[in-house]
PDB file of C-alpha atoms and ligand atoms in Angstrom:
ATOM      1  CA  UNK A 247      -0.155   0.289  -0.183  1.00 49.00           C
ATOM      2  CA  UNK A 248       1.480   3.353  -1.575  1.00 79.00           C
ATOM      3  CA  UNK A 249       0.070   5.912   1.330  1.00 95.00           C
ATOM      4  CA  UNK A 250       1.771   5.610   4.665  1.00 97.00           C
ATOM      5  CA  UNK A 251      -1.745   6.482   6.323  1.00 98.00           C
ATOM      6  CA  UNK A 252      -2.632   3.228   5.299  1.00 98.00           C
ATOM      7  CA  UNK A 253       0.250   1.185   5.602  1.00 98.00           C
ATOM      8  CA  UNK A 254       1.192  -1.467   7.770  1.00 98.00           C
ATOM      9  CA  UNK A 255       4.367  -2.380   5.486  1.00 97.00           C
ATOM     10  CA  UNK A 256       7.290  -4.274   8.276  1.00 97.00           C
ATOM     11  CA  UNK A 257       4.376  -3.983  11.218  1.00 98.00           C
ATOM     12  CA  UNK A 258       5.300  -7.077  12.994  1.00 98.00           C
ATOM     13  CA  UNK A 259       1.711  -8.951  13.752  1.00 98.00           C
ATOM     14  CA  UNK A 260       0.551 -11.258  15.955  1.00 98.00           C
ATOM     15  CA  UNK A 261      -2.871 -12.728  15.115  1.00 98.00           C
ATOM     16  CA  UNK A 262      -4.389 -15.527  17.281  1.00 98.00           C
ATOM     17  CA  UNK A 263      -6.499 -18.061  15.650  1.00 97.00           C
ATOM     18  CA  UNK A 264      -5.473 -17.496  11.924  1.00 97.00           C
ATOM     19  CA  UNK A 265      -5.453 -20.716  10.745  1.00 96.00           C
ATOM     20  CA  UNK A 266      -9.440 -20.358   9.344  1.00 97.00           C
ATOM     21  CA  UNK A 267     -12.165 -18.469   9.268  1.00 98.00           C
ATOM     22  CA  UNK A 268     -11.939 -14.434   9.967  1.00 98.00           C
ATOM     23  CA  UNK A 269      -8.003 -14.959  11.585  1.00 98.00           C
ATOM     24  CA  UNK A 270      -6.610 -16.786   8.080  1.00 98.00           C
ATOM     25  CA  UNK A 271      -8.325 -13.831   6.435  1.00 98.00           C
ATOM     26  CA  UNK A 272      -7.052 -10.843   8.634  1.00 98.00           C
ATOM     27  CA  UNK A 273      -3.459 -12.481   8.444  1.00 98.00           C
ATOM     28  CA  UNK A 274      -3.649 -13.262   5.146  1.00 98.00           C
ATOM     29  CA  UNK A 275      -4.522  -8.903   4.523  1.00 98.00           C
ATOM     30  CA  UNK A 276      -1.447  -7.954   6.611  1.00 98.00           C
ATOM     31  CA  UNK A 277       0.562 -10.643   5.012  1.00 98.00           C
ATOM     32  CA  UNK A 278       0.059  -9.211   1.125  1.00 97.00           C
ATOM     33  CA  UNK A 279       0.649  -5.494   2.620  1.00 97.00           C
ATOM     34  CA  UNK A 280       4.144  -6.073   3.862  1.00 97.00           C
ATOM     35  CA  UNK A 281       3.618  -6.741   7.192  1.00 98.00           C
ATOM     36  CA  UNK A 282       5.357  -9.578   9.151  1.00 98.00           C
ATOM     37  CA  UNK A 283       2.571 -11.777  10.266  1.00 98.00           C
ATOM     38  CA  UNK A 284       2.564 -14.327  12.899  1.00 98.00           C
ATOM     39  CA  UNK A 285      -0.297 -16.630  12.338  1.00 98.00           C
ATOM     40  CA  UNK A 286      -1.420 -18.653  15.786  1.00 98.00           C
ATOM     41  CA  UNK A 287      -3.458 -21.961  16.500  1.00 97.00           C
ATOM     42  CA  UNK A 288      -3.364 -25.057  18.491  1.00 97.00           C
ATOM     43  CA  UNK A 289      -2.393 -27.429  15.636  1.00 97.00           C
ATOM     44  CA  UNK A 290       1.468 -27.693  14.050  1.00 97.00           C
ATOM     45  CA  UNK A 291       0.456 -29.418  11.309  1.00 97.00           C
ATOM     46  CA  UNK A 292      -2.420 -26.754  10.246  1.00 97.00           C
ATOM     47  CA  UNK A 293      -0.915 -23.896  11.095  1.00 98.00           C
ATOM     48  CA  UNK A 294       2.089 -24.558   9.005  1.00 97.00           C
ATOM     49  CA  UNK A 295      -0.479 -25.524   5.616  1.00 97.00           C
ATOM     50  CA  UNK A 296      -2.642 -22.256   5.955  1.00 97.00           C
ATOM     51  CA  UNK A 297       0.183 -20.443   6.510  1.00 97.00           C
ATOM     52  CA  UNK A 298       2.068 -22.016   3.587  1.00 96.00           C
ATOM     53  CA  UNK A 299      -1.118 -21.164   1.747  1.00 97.00           C
ATOM     54  CA  UNK A 300      -1.373 -17.476   2.608  1.00 97.00           C
ATOM     55  CA  UNK A 301      -0.565 -14.968  -0.392  1.00 94.00           C
ATOM     56  CA  UNK A 302       2.001 -12.753   1.129  1.00 95.00           C
ATOM     57  CA  UNK A 303       5.203 -10.328   0.620  1.00 86.00           C
ATOM     58  CA  UNK A 304       7.226 -12.093   3.587  1.00 93.00           C
ATOM     59  CA  UNK A 305       7.030 -15.142   4.981  1.00 93.00           C
ATOM     60  CA  UNK A 306       4.533 -16.063   7.038  1.00 97.00           C
ATOM     61  CA  UNK A 307       5.323 -17.419  10.531  1.00 98.00           C
ATOM     62  CA  UNK A 308       3.016 -20.251  11.843  1.00 98.00           C
ATOM     63  CA  UNK A 309       3.130 -20.406  15.636  1.00 98.00           C
ATOM     64  CA  UNK A 310       1.588 -23.286  18.023  1.00 98.00           C
ATOM     65  CA  UNK A 311      -0.337 -21.362  20.822  1.00 98.00           C
ATOM     66  CA  UNK A 312      -3.401 -22.931  22.715  1.00 98.00           C
ATOM     67  CA  UNK A 313      -4.773 -19.691  24.565  1.00 98.00           C
ATOM     68  CA  UNK A 314      -6.115 -21.519  27.110  1.00 98.00           C
ATOM     69  CA  UNK A 315      -2.640 -21.933  28.594  1.00 98.00           C
ATOM     70  CA  UNK A 316      -0.395 -19.204  29.883  1.00 98.00           C
ATOM     71  CA  UNK A 317       2.407 -20.759  29.051  1.00 98.00           C
ATOM     72  CA  UNK A 318       2.497 -20.989  25.565  1.00 98.00           C
ATOM     73  CA  UNK A 319       1.224 -17.890  25.421  1.00 98.00           C
ATOM     74  CA  UNK A 320       4.287 -16.252  27.743  1.00 98.00           C
ATOM     75  CA  UNK A 321       6.101 -18.596  25.146  1.00 98.00           C
ATOM     76  CA  UNK A 322       4.950 -17.844  21.836  1.00 98.00           C
ATOM     77  CA  UNK A 323       5.073 -13.601  22.771  1.00 98.00           C
ATOM     78  CA  UNK A 324       8.908 -14.471  24.000  1.00 98.00           C
ATOM     79  CA  UNK A 325       9.891 -15.962  20.644  1.00 98.00           C
ATOM     80  CA  UNK A 326       8.283 -13.105  18.392  1.00 98.00           C
ATOM     81  CA  UNK A 327      10.310 -10.709  20.477  1.00 98.00           C
ATOM     82  CA  UNK A 328      14.176 -12.839  19.908  1.00 98.00           C
ATOM     83  CA  UNK A 329      13.073 -13.320  16.189  1.00 98.00           C
ATOM     84  CA  UNK A 330      11.854  -9.732  15.903  1.00 98.00           C
ATOM     85  CA  UNK A 331      12.957  -7.521  18.326  1.00 98.00           C
ATOM     86  CA  UNK A 332       9.389  -5.944  18.739  1.00 98.00           C
ATOM     87  CA  UNK A 333       5.477  -6.365  18.371  1.00 98.00           C
ATOM     88  CA  UNK A 334       3.235  -3.675  16.683  1.00 99.00           C
ATOM     89  CA  UNK A 335      -0.034  -4.959  16.227  1.00 99.00           C
ATOM     90  CA  UNK A 336      -1.506  -7.895  18.221  1.00 99.00           C
ATOM     91  CA  UNK A 337      -4.967 -10.006  16.583  1.00 99.00           C
ATOM     92  CA  UNK A 338      -6.757 -11.407  19.234  1.00 98.00           C
ATOM     93  CA  UNK A 339      -9.004 -13.570  17.201  1.00 98.00           C
ATOM     94  CA  UNK A 340      -9.012 -17.178  18.563  1.00 98.00           C
ATOM     95  CA  UNK A 341     -12.715 -18.073  19.945  1.00 98.00           C
ATOM     96  CA  UNK A 342     -15.043 -20.779  20.502  1.00 98.00           C
ATOM     97  CA  UNK A 343     -18.907 -21.085  20.616  1.00 97.00           C
ATOM     98  CA  UNK A 344     -21.628 -23.760  22.080  1.00 97.00           C
ATOM     99  CA  UNK A 345     -24.942 -23.199  21.326  1.00 97.00           C
ATOM    100  CA  UNK A 346     -27.477 -24.021  24.309  1.00 97.00           C
ATOM    101  CA  UNK A 347     -29.854 -23.336  26.708  1.00 98.00           C
ATOM    102  CA  UNK A 348     -28.614 -21.731  29.788  1.00 98.00           C
ATOM    103  CA  UNK A 349     -29.508 -24.375  32.487  1.00 98.00           C
ATOM    104  CA  UNK A 350     -27.769 -27.026  29.943  1.00 98.00           C
ATOM    105  CA  UNK A 351     -24.511 -25.084  29.985  1.00 98.00           C
ATOM    106  CA  UNK A 352     -21.829 -27.382  31.746  1.00 98.00           C
ATOM    107  CA  UNK A 353     -19.070 -25.839  33.915  1.00 98.00           C
ATOM    108  CA  UNK A 354     -17.144 -27.517  31.362  1.00 98.00           C
ATOM    109  CA  UNK A 355     -18.920 -25.457  28.475  1.00 98.00           C
ATOM    110  CA  UNK A 356     -18.640 -22.392  30.487  1.00 98.00           C
ATOM    111  CA  UNK A 357     -14.728 -22.916  31.332  1.00 98.00           C
ATOM    112  CA  UNK A 358     -13.936 -23.610  27.767  1.00 98.00           C
ATOM    113  CA  UNK A 359     -15.367 -20.541  26.416  1.00 98.00           C
ATOM    114  CA  UNK A 360     -14.491 -18.563  29.137  1.00 98.00           C
ATOM    115  CA  UNK A 361     -10.810 -19.283  28.800  1.00 98.00           C
ATOM    116  CA  UNK A 362     -10.396 -18.989  25.387  1.00 98.00           C
ATOM    117  CA  UNK A 363     -12.886 -16.177  24.243  1.00 98.00           C
ATOM    118  CA  UNK A 364     -11.983 -14.215  27.690  1.00 98.00           C
ATOM    119  CA  UNK A 365      -8.561 -15.623  30.129  1.00 98.00           C
ATOM    120  CA  UNK A 366      -6.891 -16.240  26.812  1.00 98.00           C
ATOM    121  CA  UNK A 367      -7.387 -13.139  25.089  1.00 98.00           C
ATOM    122  CA  UNK A 368      -6.686 -11.272  28.050  1.00 98.00           C
ATOM    123  CA  UNK A 369      -3.557 -13.165  28.889  1.00 98.00           C
ATOM    124  CA  UNK A 370      -2.261 -12.151  25.334  1.00 98.00           C
ATOM    125  CA  UNK A 371      -3.060  -8.355  25.321  1.00 99.00           C
ATOM    126  CA  UNK A 372      -1.025  -8.607  28.716  1.00 98.00           C
ATOM    127  CA  UNK A 373       1.885 -10.492  27.491  1.00 98.00           C
ATOM    128  CA  UNK A 374       2.129  -8.156  24.185  1.00 99.00           C
ATOM    129  CA  UNK A 375       1.208  -5.362  26.263  1.00 98.00           C
ATOM    130  CA  UNK A 376       4.574  -5.444  28.368  1.00 98.00           C
ATOM    131  CA  UNK A 377       6.350  -5.617  25.300  1.00 98.00           C
ATOM    132  CA  UNK A 378       4.371  -2.438  23.209  1.00 98.00           C
ATOM    133  CA  UNK A 379       4.673  -0.314  26.602  1.00 98.00           C
ATOM    134  CA  UNK A 380       8.349  -0.709  26.065  1.00 98.00           C
ATOM    135  CA  UNK A 381       8.401   0.144  22.874  1.00 98.00           C
ATOM    136  CA  UNK A 382       5.837   3.439  23.455  1.00 98.00           C
ATOM    137  CA  UNK A 383       3.985   1.814  20.537  1.00 98.00           C
ATOM    138  CA  UNK A 384       1.537  -0.694  18.889  1.00 98.00           C
ATOM    139  CA  UNK A 385      -2.179  -1.511  18.591  1.00 99.00           C
ATOM    140  CA  UNK A 386      -4.244  -4.550  19.571  1.00 99.00           C
ATOM    141  CA  UNK A 387      -7.516  -5.534  18.281  1.00 99.00           C
ATOM    142  CA  UNK A 388     -10.334  -7.337  19.705  1.00 99.00           C
ATOM    143  CA  UNK A 389     -12.648  -9.424  17.578  1.00 98.00           C
ATOM    144  CA  UNK A 390     -15.517  -8.939  19.852  1.00 98.00           C
ATOM    145  CA  UNK A 391     -19.351 -10.085  18.702  1.00 98.00           C
ATOM    146  CA  UNK A 392     -23.063  -8.806  18.003  1.00 98.00           C
ATOM    147  CA  UNK A 393     -23.178  -9.888  21.714  1.00 98.00           C
ATOM    148  CA  UNK A 394     -20.893  -7.707  23.163  1.00 97.00           C
ATOM    149  CA  UNK A 395     -23.546  -5.129  23.038  1.00 94.00           C
ATOM    150  CA  UNK A 396     -26.620  -7.193  23.050  1.00 96.00           C
ATOM    151  CA  UNK A 397     -26.730 -11.104  23.584  1.00 98.00           C
ATOM    152  CA  UNK A 398     -28.429 -13.258  21.129  1.00 97.00           C
ATOM    153  CA  UNK A 399     -30.439 -16.564  22.366  1.00 97.00           C
ATOM    154  CA  UNK A 400     -28.749 -19.445  23.732  1.00 98.00           C
ATOM    155  CA  UNK A 401     -25.070 -18.139  24.185  1.00 98.00           C
ATOM    156  CA  UNK A 402     -25.442 -17.176  27.810  1.00 98.00           C
ATOM    157  CA  UNK A 403     -21.054 -17.747  28.103  1.00 98.00           C
ATOM    158  CA  UNK A 404     -20.636 -16.516  24.809  1.00 98.00           C
ATOM    159  CA  UNK A 405     -21.914 -13.431  25.102  1.00 98.00           C
ATOM    160  CA  UNK A 406     -20.953 -13.224  28.673  1.00 98.00           C
ATOM    161  CA  UNK A 407     -16.659 -13.146  27.218  1.00 98.00           C
ATOM    162  CA  UNK A 408     -17.828 -11.313  24.119  1.00 98.00           C
ATOM    163  CA  UNK A 409     -19.552  -8.362  26.674  1.00 98.00           C
ATOM    164  CA  UNK A 410     -16.382  -8.619  28.881  1.00 98.00           C
ATOM    165  CA  UNK A 411     -13.941  -8.096  25.836  1.00 98.00           C
ATOM    166  CA  UNK A 412     -15.969  -4.850  24.971  1.00 98.00           C
ATOM    167  CA  UNK A 413     -14.644  -3.949  28.742  1.00 98.00           C
ATOM    168  CA  UNK A 414     -11.096  -5.267  28.380  1.00 98.00           C
ATOM    169  CA  UNK A 415     -10.912  -3.227  25.794  1.00 98.00           C
ATOM    170  CA  UNK A 416     -11.385  -0.289  27.078  1.00 98.00           C
ATOM    171  CA  UNK A 417      -9.939  -0.848  30.583  1.00 98.00           C
ATOM    172  CA  UNK A 418      -7.030  -1.193  28.693  1.00 99.00           C
ATOM    173  CA  UNK A 419      -6.993   1.793  26.643  1.00 99.00           C
ATOM    174  CA  UNK A 420      -7.531   3.653  29.891  1.00 98.00           C
ATOM    175  CA  UNK A 421      -4.163   2.509  31.127  1.00 98.00           C
ATOM    176  CA  UNK A 422      -2.284   2.376  28.159  1.00 98.00           C
ATOM    177  CA  UNK A 423      -3.662   5.483  26.107  1.00 98.00           C
ATOM    178  CA  UNK A 424      -0.676   7.579  27.636  1.00 98.00           C
ATOM    179  CA  UNK A 425       2.143   5.600  26.652  1.00 98.00           C
ATOM    180  CA  UNK A 426       1.378   5.463  23.143  1.00 98.00           C
ATOM    181  CA  UNK A 427      -0.773   1.634  22.844  1.00 99.00           C
ATOM    182  CA  UNK A 428      -3.513   2.290  21.189  1.00 99.00           C
ATOM    183  CA  UNK A 429      -6.549  -0.743  22.003  1.00 99.00           C
ATOM    184  CA  UNK A 430      -9.630  -1.221  20.133  1.00 99.00           C
ATOM    185  CA  UNK A 431     -12.380  -4.175  19.009  1.00 99.00           C
ATOM    186  CA  UNK A 432     -14.065  -5.162  15.913  1.00 98.00           C
ATOM    187  CA  UNK A 433     -17.597  -6.376  16.269  1.00 98.00           C
ATOM    188  CA  UNK A 434     -18.476  -8.864  12.939  1.00 98.00           C
ATOM    189  CA  UNK A 435     -22.093  -9.114  12.156  1.00 97.00           C
ATOM    190  CA  UNK A 436     -23.097 -13.069  11.004  1.00 97.00           C
ATOM    191  CA  UNK A 437     -20.037 -13.609   9.294  1.00 97.00           C
ATOM    192  CA  UNK A 438     -19.701 -17.158   7.099  1.00 96.00           C
ATOM    193  CA  UNK A 439     -16.930 -19.698   9.129  1.00 95.00           C
ATOM    194  CA  UNK A 440     -16.684 -23.281  10.243  1.00 92.00           C
ATOM    195  CA  UNK A 441     -17.586 -21.950  13.408  1.00 90.00           C
ATOM    196  CA  UNK A 442     -21.345 -20.295  11.661  1.00 93.00           C
ATOM    197  CA  UNK A 443     -21.739 -22.174   8.953  1.00 90.00           C
ATOM    198  CA  UNK A 444     -24.007 -25.312  10.160  1.00 91.00           C
ATOM    199  CA  UNK A 445     -26.076 -22.188  11.646  1.00 92.00           C
ATOM    200  CA  UNK A 446     -26.939 -20.235   8.504  1.00 94.00           C
ATOM    201  CA  UNK A 447     -27.409 -23.395   6.470  1.00 94.00           C
ATOM    202  CA  UNK A 448     -30.369 -23.030   8.251  1.00 95.00           C
ATOM    203  CA  UNK A 449     -32.723 -21.445   5.704  1.00 95.00           C
ATOM    204  CA  UNK A 450     -35.240 -19.477   8.257  1.00 96.00           C
ATOM    205  CA  UNK A 451     -31.988 -18.239   9.987  1.00 95.00           C
ATOM    206  CA  UNK A 452     -30.614 -17.243   6.620  1.00 94.00           C
ATOM    207  CA  UNK A 453     -34.067 -15.444   5.511  1.00 95.00           C
ATOM    208  CA  UNK A 454     -33.662 -13.784   9.255  1.00 96.00           C
ATOM    209  CA  UNK A 455     -29.751 -12.571   8.760  1.00 96.00           C
ATOM    210  CA  UNK A 456     -30.561 -11.143   5.283  1.00 95.00           C
ATOM    211  CA  UNK A 457     -34.296  -9.372   6.058  1.00 95.00           C
ATOM    212  CA  UNK A 458     -32.315  -7.792   9.284  1.00 96.00           C
ATOM    213  CA  UNK A 459     -28.917  -7.089   7.443  1.00 97.00           C
ATOM    214  CA  UNK A 460     -29.715  -3.097   5.802  1.00 97.00           C
ATOM    215  CA  UNK A 461     -26.857  -4.853   3.299  1.00 97.00           C
ATOM    216  CA  UNK A 462     -28.954  -7.668   2.737  1.00 96.00           C
ATOM    217  CA  UNK A 463     -26.827 -10.395   3.116  1.00 96.00           C
ATOM    218  CA  UNK A 464     -24.118 -12.008   5.276  1.00 96.00           C
ATOM    219  CA  UNK A 465     -20.462 -11.539   5.564  1.00 97.00           C
ATOM    220  CA  UNK A 466     -17.728 -13.208   4.570  1.00 97.00           C
ATOM    221  CA  UNK A 467     -14.288 -13.509   6.257  1.00 98.00           C
ATOM    222  CA  UNK A 468     -12.475 -10.978   3.881  1.00 98.00           C
ATOM    223  CA  UNK A 469     -15.064  -8.144   4.930  1.00 98.00           C
ATOM    224  CA  UNK A 470     -12.928  -8.052   8.362  1.00 98.00           C
ATOM    225  CA  UNK A 471      -9.702  -7.099   6.845  1.00 98.00           C
ATOM    226  CA  UNK A 472      -9.873  -3.133   5.978  1.00 98.00           C
ATOM    227  CA  UNK A 473     -11.194  -2.605   9.509  1.00 98.00           C
ATOM    228  CA  UNK A 474      -8.417  -4.412  10.974  1.00 99.00           C
ATOM    229  CA  UNK A 475      -5.781  -2.910   8.834  1.00 98.00           C
ATOM    230  CA  UNK A 476      -6.947   0.419   9.467  1.00 98.00           C
ATOM    231  CA  UNK A 477      -6.825   0.223  13.008  1.00 99.00           C
ATOM    232  CA  UNK A 478      -3.408  -1.052  13.388  1.00 99.00           C
ATOM    233  CA  UNK A 479      -2.876   1.857  11.158  1.00 98.00           C
ATOM    234  CA  UNK A 480      -1.226   5.289  11.324  1.00 98.00           C
ATOM    235  CA  UNK A 481      -5.034   6.518   9.713  1.00 98.00           C
ATOM    236  CA  UNK A 482      -6.152   5.521  13.336  1.00 98.00           C
ATOM    237  CA  UNK A 483      -3.931   6.844  15.567  1.00 98.00           C
ATOM    238  CA  UNK A 484      -6.352   9.221  17.668  1.00 98.00           C
ATOM    239  CA  UNK A 485      -8.411   6.268  18.103  1.00 98.00           C
ATOM    240  CA  UNK A 486      -8.458   3.900  21.235  1.00 99.00           C
ATOM    241  CA  UNK A 487     -11.042   2.094  23.042  1.00 99.00           C
ATOM    242  CA  UNK A 488     -13.350   1.870  20.653  1.00 98.00           C
ATOM    243  CA  UNK A 489     -15.898  -0.676  19.448  1.00 98.00           C
ATOM    244  CA  UNK A 490     -16.472  -0.995  15.605  1.00 98.00           C
ATOM    245  CA  UNK A 491     -19.708  -2.513  14.066  1.00 98.00           C
ATOM    246  CA  UNK A 492     -18.463  -4.656  10.908  1.00 98.00           C
ATOM    247  CA  UNK A 493     -22.202  -5.920  10.428  1.00 98.00           C
ATOM    248  CA  UNK A 494     -23.948  -4.551   6.615  1.00 98.00           C
ATOM    249  CA  UNK A 495     -25.628  -2.351   9.340  1.00 98.00           C
ATOM    250  CA  UNK A 496     -27.269  -5.200  11.531  1.00 97.00           C
ATOM    251  CA  UNK A 497     -26.925  -2.754  14.849  1.00 97.00           C
ATOM    252  CA  UNK A 498     -28.059   0.478  12.639  1.00 97.00           C
ATOM    253  CA  UNK A 499     -32.068  -0.100  14.560  1.00 96.00           C
ATOM    254  CA  UNK A 500     -34.888  -2.588  13.702  1.00 94.00           C
ATOM    255  CA  UNK A 501     -36.118  -3.609  10.249  1.00 89.00           C
ATOM    256  CA  UNK A 502     -39.714  -3.312  10.977  1.00 92.00           C
ATOM    257  CA  UNK A 503     -41.943  -5.042   8.331  1.00 89.00           C
ATOM    258  CA  UNK A 504     -43.541  -2.003   7.801  1.00 93.00           C
ATOM    259  CA  UNK A 505     -45.784  -1.429   4.478  1.00 94.00           C
ATOM    260  CA  UNK A 506     -43.991   1.144   1.849  1.00 89.00           C
TER     261      UNK A 506
HETATM  262  P1  NAI B  73     -13.338 -20.278  12.909  1.00 66.54           P
HETATM  263  O1  NAI B  73     -13.844 -21.548  14.093  1.00 66.54           O
HETATM  264  O2  NAI B  73     -13.639 -20.491  12.173  1.00 66.54           O
HETATM  265  O3  NAI B  73     -11.889 -19.862  13.689  1.00 66.54           O
HETATM  266  C1  NAI B  73     -11.403 -19.455  15.296  1.00 66.54           C
HETATM  267  C2  NAI B  73      -9.993 -19.785  15.402  1.00 66.54           C
HETATM  268  O4  NAI B  73      -9.736 -19.810  16.411  1.00 66.54           O
HETATM  269  C3  NAI B  73      -9.972 -20.863  14.407  1.00 66.54           C
HETATM  270  O5  NAI B  73      -8.381 -20.985  13.805  1.00 66.54           O
HETATM  271  C4  NAI B  73      -9.668 -22.027  15.563  1.00 66.54           C
HETATM  272  O6  NAI B  73      -8.317 -23.026  15.652  1.00 66.54           O
HETATM  273  C5  NAI B  73      -9.119 -20.945  16.643  1.00 66.54           C
HETATM  274  N1  NAI B  73      -9.359 -21.214  18.085  1.00 66.54           N
HETATM  275  C6  NAI B  73     -10.142 -21.859  18.754  1.00 66.54           C
HETATM  276  N2  NAI B  73      -9.656 -22.258  20.073  1.00 66.54           N
HETATM  277  C7  NAI B  73      -8.495 -21.821  20.587  1.00 66.54           C
HETATM  278  C8  NAI B  73      -7.349 -21.750  21.342  1.00 66.54           C
HETATM  279  N3  NAI B  73      -7.622 -22.375  22.433  1.00 66.54           N
HETATM  280  N4  NAI B  73      -6.195 -21.110  21.077  1.00 66.54           N
HETATM  281  C9  NAI B  73      -5.855 -20.719  19.735  1.00 66.54           C
HETATM  282  N5  NAI B  73      -6.835 -20.946  18.651  1.00 66.54           N
HETATM  283  C10 NAI B  73      -7.881 -21.226  19.136  1.00 66.54           C
HETATM  284  O7  NAI B  73     -14.250 -18.542  13.626  1.00 66.54           O
HETATM  285  P2  NAI B  73     -14.094 -17.584  12.996  1.00 66.54           P
HETATM  286  O8  NAI B  73     -15.641 -17.688  12.617  1.00 66.54           O
HETATM  287  O9  NAI B  73     -13.382 -17.377  11.993  1.00 66.54           O
HETATM  288  O10 NAI B  73     -13.959 -16.721  14.762  1.00 66.54           O
HETATM  289  C11 NAI B  73     -13.258 -15.833  14.711  1.00 66.54           C
HETATM  290  C12 NAI B  73     -13.337 -14.830  16.203  1.00 66.54           C
HETATM  291  O11 NAI B  73     -14.242 -14.048  15.277  1.00 66.54           O
HETATM  292  C13 NAI B  73     -13.758 -15.721  17.610  1.00 66.54           C
HETATM  293  O12 NAI B  73     -13.656 -14.948  18.544  1.00 66.54           O
HETATM  294  C14 NAI B  73     -15.416 -15.540  17.205  1.00 66.54           C
HETATM  295  O13 NAI B  73     -16.240 -15.428  17.897  1.00 66.54           O
HETATM  296  C15 NAI B  73     -15.304 -14.323  16.252  1.00 66.54           C
HETATM  297  N6  NAI B  73     -16.818 -13.988  15.893  1.00 66.54           N
HETATM  298  C16 NAI B  73     -17.776 -14.569  14.572  1.00 66.54           C
HETATM  299  C17 NAI B  73     -18.309 -13.985  13.991  1.00 66.54           C
HETATM  300  C18 NAI B  73     -18.820 -14.924  12.952  1.00 66.54           C
HETATM  301  O14 NAI B  73     -20.409 -14.911  12.335  1.00 66.54           O
HETATM  302  N7  NAI B  73     -18.474 -16.132  12.497  1.00 66.54           N
HETATM  303  C19 NAI B  73     -19.181 -13.042  14.295  1.00 66.54           C
HETATM  304  C20 NAI B  73     -18.874 -12.523  16.106  1.00 66.54           C
HETATM  305  C21 NAI B  73     -17.673 -12.660  16.307  1.00 66.54           C
END
């Protein structure tokens, strides 16, 4: 990208949960624009294949890191600093969901979701934040959700974790704003990925999703790339603690069936 205002060239960028879906699209979007991208996930072989397949200017680095394990996060951050000397952007994408009514949520369901979506994101932000504060520069981008603002039915632990992510975003922005580190979030609308494919293959769901999205379509992972680049680039230098909805207008208002 030639305009420095929107450039991420030569940035060192960590994407958690980047082997597929939204994380993969964002990782490739940065890699295509000359960032050095480190893609993390749980499975070494899957990660390597994903990185090899990405179109990129510099080599994309796969790094095993289960965000539910603190030692993995610490090792990953140490390795990135040893190899690249700094971290410019962290994108917390790793996330999971188990959809069921509140009464059926087991303790294991609750811990599984919260440990990855909420605690894992915090531990990654904290470990990378230490380095960014030392550098006095950096941008962190958390992938939140429509559930951040108002919950959808039957996803209580997920909605709880994504609401917490917004508070974490704002709380870190408050603490780190005067030390050169920005923290923002992107809240995707309904994006077709492995996480949601089954849900949206139901015709009633598809019709509801399209009817309630002003742009009249569901999103695809590539829809998330532009705003992620923006939040990492100098163009957003005076923005921190914000949650940007990238949802085709879903949260803009109510699509009631009033006759034209
Ligand atoms: P996905 O299931 O395709 O990708 C999730 C990624 O996270 C995968 O690469 C997976 O391996 C990784 N991951 C899961 N647990 C992990 C762990 N313990 N450690 C490291 N990596 C782990 O899902 P999708 O849809 O791409 O979701 C990405 C993020 O976007 C999630 O945080 C999700 O909550 C969020 N999101 C997705 C929406 C959608 O409609 N697809 C809507 C709103 C938010």
